[in-house]
Coordinates of C-alpha atoms in Angstrom, one line a residue:
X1 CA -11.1 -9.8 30.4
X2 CA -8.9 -11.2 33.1
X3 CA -6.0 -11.6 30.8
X4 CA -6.4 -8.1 29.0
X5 CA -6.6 -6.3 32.7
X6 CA -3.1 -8.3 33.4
X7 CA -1.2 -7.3 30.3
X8 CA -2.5 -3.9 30.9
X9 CA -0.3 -4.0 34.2
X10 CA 2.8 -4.1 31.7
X11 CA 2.4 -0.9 31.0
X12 CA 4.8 2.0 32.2
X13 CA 2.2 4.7 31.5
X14 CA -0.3 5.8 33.6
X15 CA -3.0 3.1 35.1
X16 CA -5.5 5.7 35.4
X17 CA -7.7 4.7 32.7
X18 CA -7.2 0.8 33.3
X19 CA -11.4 0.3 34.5
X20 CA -12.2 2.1 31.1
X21 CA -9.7 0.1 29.5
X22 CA -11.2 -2.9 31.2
X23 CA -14.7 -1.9 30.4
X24 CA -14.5 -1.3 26.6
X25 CA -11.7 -3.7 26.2
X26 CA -9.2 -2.3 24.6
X27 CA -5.5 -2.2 25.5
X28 CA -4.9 0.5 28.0
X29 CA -2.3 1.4 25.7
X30 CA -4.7 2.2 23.0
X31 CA -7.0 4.1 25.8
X32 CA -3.9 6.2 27.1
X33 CA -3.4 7.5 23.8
X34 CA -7.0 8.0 22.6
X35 CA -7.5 10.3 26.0
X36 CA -4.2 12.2 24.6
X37 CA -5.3 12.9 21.5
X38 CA -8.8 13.8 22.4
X39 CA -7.0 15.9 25.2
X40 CA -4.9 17.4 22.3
X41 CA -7.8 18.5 20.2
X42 CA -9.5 20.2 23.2
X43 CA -6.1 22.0 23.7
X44 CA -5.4 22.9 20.4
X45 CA -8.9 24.9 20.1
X46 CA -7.6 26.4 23.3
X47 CA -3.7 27.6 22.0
X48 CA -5.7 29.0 19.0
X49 CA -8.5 30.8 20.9
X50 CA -6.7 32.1 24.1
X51 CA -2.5 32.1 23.1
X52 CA -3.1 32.9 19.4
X53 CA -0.1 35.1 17.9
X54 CA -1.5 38.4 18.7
X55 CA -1.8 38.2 22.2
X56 CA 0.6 35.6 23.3
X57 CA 4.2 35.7 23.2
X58 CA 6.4 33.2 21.0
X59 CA 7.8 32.4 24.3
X60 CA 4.8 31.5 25.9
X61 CA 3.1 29.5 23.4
X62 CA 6.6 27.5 23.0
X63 CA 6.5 26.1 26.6
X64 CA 2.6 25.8 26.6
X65 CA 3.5 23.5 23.6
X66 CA 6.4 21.5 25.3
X67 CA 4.7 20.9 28.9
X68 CA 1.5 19.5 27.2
X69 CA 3.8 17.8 24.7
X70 CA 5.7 16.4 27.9
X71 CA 2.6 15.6 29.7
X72 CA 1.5 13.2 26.8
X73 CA 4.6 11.0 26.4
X74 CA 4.9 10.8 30.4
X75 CA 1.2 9.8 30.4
X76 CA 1.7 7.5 28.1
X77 CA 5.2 5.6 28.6
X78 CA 5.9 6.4 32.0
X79 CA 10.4 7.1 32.8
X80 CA 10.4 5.8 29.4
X81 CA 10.0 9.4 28.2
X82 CA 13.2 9.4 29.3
X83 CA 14.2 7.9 26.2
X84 CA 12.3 10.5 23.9
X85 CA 13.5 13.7 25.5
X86 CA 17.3 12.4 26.0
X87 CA 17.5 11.8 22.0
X88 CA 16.2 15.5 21.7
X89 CA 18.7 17.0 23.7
X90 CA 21.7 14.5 22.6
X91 CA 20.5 15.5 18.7
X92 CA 20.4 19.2 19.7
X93 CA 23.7 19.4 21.3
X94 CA 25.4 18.1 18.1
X95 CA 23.5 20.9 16.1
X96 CA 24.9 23.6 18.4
X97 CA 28.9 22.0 18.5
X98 CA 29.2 19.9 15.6
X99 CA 30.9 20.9 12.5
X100 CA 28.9 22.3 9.9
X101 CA 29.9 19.6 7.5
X102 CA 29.6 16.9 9.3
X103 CA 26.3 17.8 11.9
X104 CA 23.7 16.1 9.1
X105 CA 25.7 13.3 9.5
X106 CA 26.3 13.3 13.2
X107 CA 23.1 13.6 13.6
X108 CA 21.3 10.8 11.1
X109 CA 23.7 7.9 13.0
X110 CA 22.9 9.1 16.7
X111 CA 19.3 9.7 16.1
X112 CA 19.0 6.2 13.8
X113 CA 21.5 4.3 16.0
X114 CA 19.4 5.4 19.4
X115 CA 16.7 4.5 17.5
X116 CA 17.3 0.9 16.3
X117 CA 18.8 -0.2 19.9
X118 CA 15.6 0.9 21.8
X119 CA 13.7 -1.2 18.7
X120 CA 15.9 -4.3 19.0
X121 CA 15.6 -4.3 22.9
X122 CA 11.5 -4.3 22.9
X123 CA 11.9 -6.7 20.4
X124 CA 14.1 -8.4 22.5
X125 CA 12.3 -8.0 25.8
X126 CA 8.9 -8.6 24.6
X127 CA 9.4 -11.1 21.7
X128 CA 7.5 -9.9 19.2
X129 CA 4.3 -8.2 21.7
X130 CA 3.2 -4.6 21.0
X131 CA 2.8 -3.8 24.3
X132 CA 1.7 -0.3 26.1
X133 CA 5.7 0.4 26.2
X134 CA 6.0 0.6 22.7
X135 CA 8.0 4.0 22.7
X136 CA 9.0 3.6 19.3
X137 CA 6.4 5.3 17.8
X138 CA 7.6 9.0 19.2
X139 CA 11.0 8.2 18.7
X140 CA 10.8 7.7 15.0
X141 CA 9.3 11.0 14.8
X142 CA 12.0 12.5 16.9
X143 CA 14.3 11.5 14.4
X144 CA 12.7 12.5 11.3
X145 CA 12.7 15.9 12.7
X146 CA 15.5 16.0 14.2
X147 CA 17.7 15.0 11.2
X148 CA 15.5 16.6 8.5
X149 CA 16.7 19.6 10.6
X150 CA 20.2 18.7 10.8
X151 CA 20.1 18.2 6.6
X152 CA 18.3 21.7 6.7
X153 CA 20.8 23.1 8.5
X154 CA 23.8 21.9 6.7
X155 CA 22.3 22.6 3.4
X156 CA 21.6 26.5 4.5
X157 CA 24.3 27.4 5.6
X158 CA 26.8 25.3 3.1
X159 CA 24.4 26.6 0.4
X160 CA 24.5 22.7 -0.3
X161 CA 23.4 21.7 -3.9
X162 CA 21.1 18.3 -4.1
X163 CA 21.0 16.7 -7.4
X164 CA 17.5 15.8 -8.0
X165 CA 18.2 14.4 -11.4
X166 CA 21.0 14.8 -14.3
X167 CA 19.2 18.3 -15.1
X168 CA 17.9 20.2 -12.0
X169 CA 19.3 21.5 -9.0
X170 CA 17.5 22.5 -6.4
X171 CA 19.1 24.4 -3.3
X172 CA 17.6 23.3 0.1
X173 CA 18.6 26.8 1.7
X174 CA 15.5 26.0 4.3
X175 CA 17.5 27.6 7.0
X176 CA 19.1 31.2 7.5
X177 CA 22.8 31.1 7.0
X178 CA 23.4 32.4 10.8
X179 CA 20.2 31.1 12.6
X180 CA 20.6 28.2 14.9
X181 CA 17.2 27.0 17.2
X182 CA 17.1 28.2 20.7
X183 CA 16.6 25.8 23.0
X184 CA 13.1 26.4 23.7
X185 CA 12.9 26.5 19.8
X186 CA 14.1 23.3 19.6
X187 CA 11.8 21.8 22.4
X188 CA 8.9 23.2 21.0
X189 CA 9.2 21.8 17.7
X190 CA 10.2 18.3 18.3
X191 CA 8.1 18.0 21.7
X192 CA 5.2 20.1 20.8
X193 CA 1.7 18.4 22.0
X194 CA 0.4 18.8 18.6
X195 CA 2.3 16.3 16.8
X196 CA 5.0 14.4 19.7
X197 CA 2.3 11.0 19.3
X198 CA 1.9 10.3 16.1
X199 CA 3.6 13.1 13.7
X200 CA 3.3 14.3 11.3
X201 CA 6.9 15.6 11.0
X202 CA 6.9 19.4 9.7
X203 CA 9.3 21.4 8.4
X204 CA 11.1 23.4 11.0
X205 CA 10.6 26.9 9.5
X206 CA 7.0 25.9 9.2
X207 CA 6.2 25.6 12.7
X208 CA 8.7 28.4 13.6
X209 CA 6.4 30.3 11.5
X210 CA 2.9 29.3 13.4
X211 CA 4.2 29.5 16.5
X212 CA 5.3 33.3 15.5
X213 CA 2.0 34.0 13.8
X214 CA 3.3 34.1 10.4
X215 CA 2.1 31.0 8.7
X216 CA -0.9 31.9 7.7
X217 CA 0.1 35.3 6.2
X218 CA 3.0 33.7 4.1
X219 CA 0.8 30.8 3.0
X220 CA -2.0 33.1 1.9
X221 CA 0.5 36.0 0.0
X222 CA 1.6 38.4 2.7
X223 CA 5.0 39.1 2.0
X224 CA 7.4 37.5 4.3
X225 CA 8.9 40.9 5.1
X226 CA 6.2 42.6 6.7
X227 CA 5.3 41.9 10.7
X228 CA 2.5 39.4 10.7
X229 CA 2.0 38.7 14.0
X230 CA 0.3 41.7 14.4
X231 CA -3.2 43.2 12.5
X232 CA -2.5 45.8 9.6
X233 CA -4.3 46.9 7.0
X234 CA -2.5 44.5 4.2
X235 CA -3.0 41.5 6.8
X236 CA -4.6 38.9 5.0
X237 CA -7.9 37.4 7.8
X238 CA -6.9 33.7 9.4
X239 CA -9.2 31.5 8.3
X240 CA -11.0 29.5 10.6
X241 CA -10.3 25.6 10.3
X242 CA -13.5 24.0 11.7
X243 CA -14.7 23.1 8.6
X244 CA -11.6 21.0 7.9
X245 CA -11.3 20.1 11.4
X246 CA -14.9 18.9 11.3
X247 CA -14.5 16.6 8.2
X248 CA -11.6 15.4 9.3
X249 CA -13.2 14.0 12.6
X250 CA -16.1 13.2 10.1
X251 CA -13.7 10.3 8.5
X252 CA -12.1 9.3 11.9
X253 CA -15.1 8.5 13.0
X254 CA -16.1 6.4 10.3
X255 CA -12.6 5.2 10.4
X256 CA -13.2 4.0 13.9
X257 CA -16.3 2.3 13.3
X258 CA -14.5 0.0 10.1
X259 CA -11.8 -0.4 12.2
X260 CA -14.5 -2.1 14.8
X261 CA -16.4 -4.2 12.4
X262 CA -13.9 -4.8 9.6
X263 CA -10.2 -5.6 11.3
X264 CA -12.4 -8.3 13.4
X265 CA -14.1 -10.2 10.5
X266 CA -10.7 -10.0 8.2
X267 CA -7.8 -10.8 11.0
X268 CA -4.6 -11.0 9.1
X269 CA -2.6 -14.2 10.5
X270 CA -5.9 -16.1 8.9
X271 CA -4.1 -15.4 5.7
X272 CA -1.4 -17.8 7.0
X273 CA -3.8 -20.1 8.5
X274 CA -2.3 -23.5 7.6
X275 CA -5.9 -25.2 7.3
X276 CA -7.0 -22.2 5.3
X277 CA -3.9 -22.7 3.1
X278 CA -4.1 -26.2 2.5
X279 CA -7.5 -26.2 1.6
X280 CA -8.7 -22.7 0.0
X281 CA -7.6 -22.4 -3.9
X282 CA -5.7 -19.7 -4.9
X283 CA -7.7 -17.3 -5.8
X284 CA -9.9 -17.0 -2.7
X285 CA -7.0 -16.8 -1.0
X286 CA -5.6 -13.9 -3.0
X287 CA -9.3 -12.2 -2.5
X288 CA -9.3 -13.0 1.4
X289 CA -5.7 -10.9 1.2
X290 CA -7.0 -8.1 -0.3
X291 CA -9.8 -7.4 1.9
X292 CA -7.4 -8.1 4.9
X293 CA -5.1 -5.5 4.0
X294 CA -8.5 -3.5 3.3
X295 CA -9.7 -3.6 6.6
X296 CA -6.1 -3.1 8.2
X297 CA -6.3 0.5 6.3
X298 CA -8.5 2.0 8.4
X299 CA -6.7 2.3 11.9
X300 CA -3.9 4.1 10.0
X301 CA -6.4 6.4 8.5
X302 CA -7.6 7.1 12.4
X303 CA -4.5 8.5 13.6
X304 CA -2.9 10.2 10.9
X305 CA -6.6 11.8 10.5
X306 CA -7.0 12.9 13.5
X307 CA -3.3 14.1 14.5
X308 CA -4.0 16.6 11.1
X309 CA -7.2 17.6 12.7
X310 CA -5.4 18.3 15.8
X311 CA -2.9 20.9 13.9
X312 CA -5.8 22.3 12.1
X313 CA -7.9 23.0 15.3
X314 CA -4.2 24.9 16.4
X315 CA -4.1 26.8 13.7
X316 CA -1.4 25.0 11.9
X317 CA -1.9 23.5 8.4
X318 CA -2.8 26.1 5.7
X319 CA -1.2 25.2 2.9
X320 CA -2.8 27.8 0.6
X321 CA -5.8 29.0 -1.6
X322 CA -7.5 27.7 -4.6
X323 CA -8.6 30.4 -7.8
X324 CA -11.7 30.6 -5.9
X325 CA -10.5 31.5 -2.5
X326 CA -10.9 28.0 -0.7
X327 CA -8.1 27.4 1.4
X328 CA -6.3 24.4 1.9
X329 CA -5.6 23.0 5.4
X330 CA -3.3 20.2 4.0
X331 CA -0.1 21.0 4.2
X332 CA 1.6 18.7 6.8
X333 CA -1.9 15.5 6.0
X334 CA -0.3 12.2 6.1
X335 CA -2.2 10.6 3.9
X336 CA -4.8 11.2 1.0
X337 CA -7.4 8.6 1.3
X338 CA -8.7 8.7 -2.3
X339 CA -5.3 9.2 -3.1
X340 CA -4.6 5.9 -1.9
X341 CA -7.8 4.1 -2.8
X342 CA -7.8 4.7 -6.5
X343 CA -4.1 4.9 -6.8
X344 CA -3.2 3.1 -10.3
X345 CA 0.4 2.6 -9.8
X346 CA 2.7 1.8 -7.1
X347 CA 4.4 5.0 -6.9
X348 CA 0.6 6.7 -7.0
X349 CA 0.2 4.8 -3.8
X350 CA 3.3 5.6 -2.1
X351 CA 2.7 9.1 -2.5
X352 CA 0.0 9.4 -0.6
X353 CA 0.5 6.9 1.8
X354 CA 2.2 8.5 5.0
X355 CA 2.9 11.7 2.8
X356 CA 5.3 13.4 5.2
X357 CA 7.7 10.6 6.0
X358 CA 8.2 10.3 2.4
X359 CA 8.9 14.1 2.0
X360 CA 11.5 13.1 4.8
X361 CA 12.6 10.1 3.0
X362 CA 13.4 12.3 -0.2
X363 CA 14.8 15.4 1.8
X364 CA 17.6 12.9 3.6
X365 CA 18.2 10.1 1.2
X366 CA 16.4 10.2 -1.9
X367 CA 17.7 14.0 -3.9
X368 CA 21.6 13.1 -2.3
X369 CA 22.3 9.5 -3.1
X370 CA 24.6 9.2 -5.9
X371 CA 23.4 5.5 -7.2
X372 CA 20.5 3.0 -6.2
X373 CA 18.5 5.9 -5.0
X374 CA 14.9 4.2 -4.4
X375 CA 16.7 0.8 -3.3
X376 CA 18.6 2.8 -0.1
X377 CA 15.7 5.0 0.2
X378 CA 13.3 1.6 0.7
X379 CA 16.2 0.2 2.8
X380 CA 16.6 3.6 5.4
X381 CA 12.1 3.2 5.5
X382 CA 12.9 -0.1 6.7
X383 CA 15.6 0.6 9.5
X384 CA 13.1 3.4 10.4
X385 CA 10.5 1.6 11.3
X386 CA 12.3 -1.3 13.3
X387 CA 14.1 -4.5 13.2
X388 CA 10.7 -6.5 12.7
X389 CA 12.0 -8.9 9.4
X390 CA 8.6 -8.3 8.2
X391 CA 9.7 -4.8 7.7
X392 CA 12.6 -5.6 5.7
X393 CA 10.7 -8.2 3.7
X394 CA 8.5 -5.5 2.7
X395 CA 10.2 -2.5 1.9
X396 CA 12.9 -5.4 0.3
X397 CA 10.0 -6.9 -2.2
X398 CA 9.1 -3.0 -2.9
X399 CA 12.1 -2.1 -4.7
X400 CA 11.7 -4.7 -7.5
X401 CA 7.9 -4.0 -7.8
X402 CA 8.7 -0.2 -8.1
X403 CA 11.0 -0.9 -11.2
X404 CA 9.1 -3.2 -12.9
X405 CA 5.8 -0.3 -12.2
X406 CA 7.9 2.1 -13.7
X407 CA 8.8 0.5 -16.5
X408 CA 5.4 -0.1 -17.3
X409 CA 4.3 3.0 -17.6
X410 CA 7.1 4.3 -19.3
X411 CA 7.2 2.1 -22.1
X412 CA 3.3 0.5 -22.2
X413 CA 1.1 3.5 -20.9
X414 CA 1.9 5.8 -24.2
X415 CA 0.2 2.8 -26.2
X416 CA -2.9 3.8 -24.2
X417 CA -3.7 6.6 -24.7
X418 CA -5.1 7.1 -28.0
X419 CA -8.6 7.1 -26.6
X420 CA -10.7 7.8 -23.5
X421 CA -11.5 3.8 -23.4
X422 CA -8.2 2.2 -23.8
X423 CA -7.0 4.9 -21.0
X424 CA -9.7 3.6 -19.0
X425 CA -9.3 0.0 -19.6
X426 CA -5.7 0.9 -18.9
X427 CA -6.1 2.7 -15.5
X428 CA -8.8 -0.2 -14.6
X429 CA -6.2 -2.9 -15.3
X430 CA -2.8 -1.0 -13.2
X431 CA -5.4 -0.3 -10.3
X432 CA -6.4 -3.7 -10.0
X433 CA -2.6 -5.2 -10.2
X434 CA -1.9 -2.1 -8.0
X435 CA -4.1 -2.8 -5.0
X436 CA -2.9 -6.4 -5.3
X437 CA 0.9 -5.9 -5.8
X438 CA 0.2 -3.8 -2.3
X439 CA -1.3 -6.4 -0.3
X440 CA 1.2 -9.2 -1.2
X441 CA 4.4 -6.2 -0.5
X442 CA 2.4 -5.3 2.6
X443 CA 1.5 -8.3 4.5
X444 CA 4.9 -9.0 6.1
X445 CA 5.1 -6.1 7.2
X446 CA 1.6 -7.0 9.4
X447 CA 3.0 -10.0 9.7
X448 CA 6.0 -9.2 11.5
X449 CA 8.3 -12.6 11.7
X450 CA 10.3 -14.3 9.6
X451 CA 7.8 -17.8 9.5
X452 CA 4.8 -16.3 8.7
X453 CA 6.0 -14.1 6.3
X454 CA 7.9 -17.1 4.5
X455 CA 4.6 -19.1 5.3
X456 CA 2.1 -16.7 3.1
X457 CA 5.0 -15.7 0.3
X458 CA 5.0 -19.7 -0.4
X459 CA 1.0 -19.9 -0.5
X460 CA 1.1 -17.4 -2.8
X461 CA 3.6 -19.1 -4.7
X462 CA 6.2 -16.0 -4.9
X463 CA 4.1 -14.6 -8.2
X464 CA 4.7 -11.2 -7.4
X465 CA 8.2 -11.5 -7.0
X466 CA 8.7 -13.3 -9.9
X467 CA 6.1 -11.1 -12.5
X468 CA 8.1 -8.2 -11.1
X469 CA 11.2 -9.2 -11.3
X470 CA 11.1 -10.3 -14.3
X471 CA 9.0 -7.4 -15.7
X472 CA 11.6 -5.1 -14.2
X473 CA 14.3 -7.1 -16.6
X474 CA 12.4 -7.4 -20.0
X475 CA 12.1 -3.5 -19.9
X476 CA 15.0 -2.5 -18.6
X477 CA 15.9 -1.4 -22.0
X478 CA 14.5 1.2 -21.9
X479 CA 15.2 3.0 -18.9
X480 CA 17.4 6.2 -19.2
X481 CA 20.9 6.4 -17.2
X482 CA 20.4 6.6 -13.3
X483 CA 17.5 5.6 -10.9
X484 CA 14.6 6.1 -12.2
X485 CA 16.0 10.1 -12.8
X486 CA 15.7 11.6 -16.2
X487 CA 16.0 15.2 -17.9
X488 CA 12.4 14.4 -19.0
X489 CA 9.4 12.2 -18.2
X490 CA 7.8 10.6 -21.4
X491 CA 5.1 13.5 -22.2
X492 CA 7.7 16.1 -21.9
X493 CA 7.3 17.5 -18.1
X494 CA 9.5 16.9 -14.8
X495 CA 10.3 13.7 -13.7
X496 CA 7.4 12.7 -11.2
X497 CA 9.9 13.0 -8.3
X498 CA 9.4 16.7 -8.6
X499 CA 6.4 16.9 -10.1
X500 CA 4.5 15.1 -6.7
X501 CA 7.1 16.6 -4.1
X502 CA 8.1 19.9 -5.0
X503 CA 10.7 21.4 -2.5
X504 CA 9.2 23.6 0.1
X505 CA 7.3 27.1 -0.4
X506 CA 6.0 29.8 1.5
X507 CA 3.4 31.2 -0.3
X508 CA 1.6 28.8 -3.0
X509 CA -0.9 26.1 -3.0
X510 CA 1.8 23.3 -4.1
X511 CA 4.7 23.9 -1.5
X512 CA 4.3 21.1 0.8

């Protein structure tokens, strides 16, 4: 307890919780942001009670947002907020005086390059610690807004064409061709209380549209012309969110409780223990990975749960209606849980695995690289997240493992599917090699340095690397010209790219 309560000190956030830190034992780091977010989702009940879009002004409810939104990060980090705000205002003075051409540009190496100097310097400083100053984590969602905005921008009014494959265009006219943000616009979205913690990133005209009371009414089929901020007799009735907001606190609860009893009794670096390598055969060790990676799952599930229950209580999050009328609060979730658990191919799994940084991911890399889309797509993930080598390590060993899963399916998965038990031998087999081709790609990046990362690779004798790689070359053959792109997926539909991440929509069930 004595040496928890002295690392606590490190912290540049507020002390005020340090004898409830001290008491439960967590990092005060941990408890600083736990009172936020519990403090958000009392708050967020309030904007949507007492400043809902029928009363309030857009004005208002913007700087309500951006105080609390201040509040938070200043709680939590202390003059580092500093850091967070400055990149804001830096990103939005090059939307406002930049060149049209150029201001996606401008904008993705300032908010990147601001980025990965703040990462290598706590790096640096701390040598590998994840202390209470670890900033990062609002930064990196500062840029994803900020330069998915910048891209939106650019592309709205250019009237900028992104290849998505060989066949289909799609036109990312997200913005109006005259509308900049004001600066209270621009505040509000990127420092809004709601999501300036832990994301998720949003699309701009999304948010502009909650704040303004129009989201619901253009996610539910009013037409975007009409004034839906204000009751009418074609206004379609918000729909209350507690029942989604209560399921959702439903799983982080649960959540919390694995998180508690699980992450203890699997600890990763035992994967690397060099008693536990020397003496364990393989395949326990391969089992003890698996369940380590299992129980690190649920932390991740925590916050990205609850930061969506947190929109929901606002009022933010409808993503539309079902044939029977059941609406959808889903539209900026980070994750799908089942999604992930069941997921029976690699791509399955990193499509529901933080959902919107991949929408992000796609919006300013994936649809406008000319070659090597997914390996500069994995590559930008990497530098996103930090300088940590276990990053690179991971997102590096992806980019095989994601040609070889392709591959697969394209050229074995057809033979399958003649009947309902080879599919489901089939889909038993890829979920199994899934969920273990995830735990060997993931544990660097848990791992964080270079030594351990080296130390567990070599215990697990590179198979991965080598099945994939491999895999990746014996059917190479029969990949079609470009990435992974093609007029046609093998049964005749859309490439999955499009089929899993259509571009956004106002008013239906699958615009995301």
């Amino acid at each position: 307890m004595e040496e928890l309560a002295v690392s606590s000190f490190k912290t540049t956030g507020s002390k005020w919780l340090l004898p409830v830190s001290d008491f439960v034992g967590f990092p005060l780091d941990q408890v600083n942001f736990l009172a936020c977010q519990v403090f958000a989702l009392c708050a967020a009940f309030c904007f949507r009670l007492y400043l809902g879009p029928r009363d309030t002004s857009p004005l208002l409810r913007h700087a309500v947002a951006i105080l609390f939104g201040l509040s938070f990060i200043t709680f939590c980090f202390g003059w580092y907020a500093v850091h967070i705000t400055l990149l804001v205002m830096v990103c939005y003075w090059i939307l406002v005086i930049a060149d049209t051409r150029n201001i996606h540009r401008y904008t993705m190496t300032v908010a990147i390059s601001y980025l990965t100097a703040c990462q290598v310097s706590r790096v640096f400083i701390y040598s590998y610690g994840i202390l209470s100053t670890d900033f990062s984590g609002p930064l990196m969602i500062i840029t994803q807004k900020t330069t998915m905005l910048a891209f939106q921008v650019h592309d709205g009014k250019t009237g900028t064409m992104v290849r998505t494959n060989p066949c289909i265009y799609i036109v990312h006219q997200i913005m109006d061709k005259f509308y900049l943000p004001s600066l209270i616009e621009y505040l509000s979205y990127n420092l809004n209380f709601l999501s300036v913690l832990v994301g998720p990133c949003s699309h701009y005209n999304d948010y502009i549209d909650f704040i303004e009371g129009r989201h619901v009414q253009r996610r539910l089929g009013k037409p975007p012309g009409t004034n839906a901020g204000r009751s009418g007799p074609d206004e379609v009735p918000e729909p209350s969110p507690m029942a989604a907001v209560t399921r959702k606190l439903v799983i982080c609860v649960v959540c919390m409780v694995l998180f508690l009893t699980l992450t203890k009794a699997f600890p990763i670096t035992y994967n690397v223990d060099s008693r536990f390598v020397s003496e364990a055969p393989f395949l326990t060790r391969l089992s003890y990975a698996f369940f380590s990676i299992q129980a690190a799952r649920p932390k991740f599930y925590f916050a990205w749960t609850l930061a969506d229950a947190i929109n929901n209580a606002a009022g933010y999050g409808v993503k539309g209606a079902d044939e029977t009328g059941r609406v959808s609060w889903d539209l900026i979730s980070n994750l799908n849980i089942w999604g992930i658990e069941t997921a029976t191919s690699f791509k399955k799994f990193i499509d529901n695995w933080n959902i919107q940084t991949g929408v992000w991911l796609k919006t300013v890399c994936y649809d406008r690289a000319p070659r090597y889309r997914t390996a500069l797509t994995f590559v930008l993930s990497a530098l996103w997240h930090g300088v940590y080598p276990g990053y690179y390590f991971t997102f590096i060993t992806a980019i095989p493992i994601t040609m070889a899963a392709r591959g697969v399916r394209r050229n074995l998965r057809p033979h399958f599917l003649s009947s309902h038990l080879m599919k489901l031998g089939y889909d038993v087999l890829t979920w199994a090699a899934t969920q273990l081709c995830v735990c060997y790609t993931v544990m660097p990046f848990l791992l964080l340095a270079v030594e351990p990362t080296i130390d567990y690779y070599r215990s697990m004798y590179f198979h991965v690397h080598i099945i994939s790689i491999l895999t990746a070359i014996a059917l190479s053959r029969g990949r079609q010209h470009g990435d992974g792109a093609s007029c046609s997926s093998s049964n005749g539909t859309r490439p999955p790219s499009l089929q899993e991440h259509p571009p956004p929509s106002n008013n239906n069930l699958k615009g995301n």
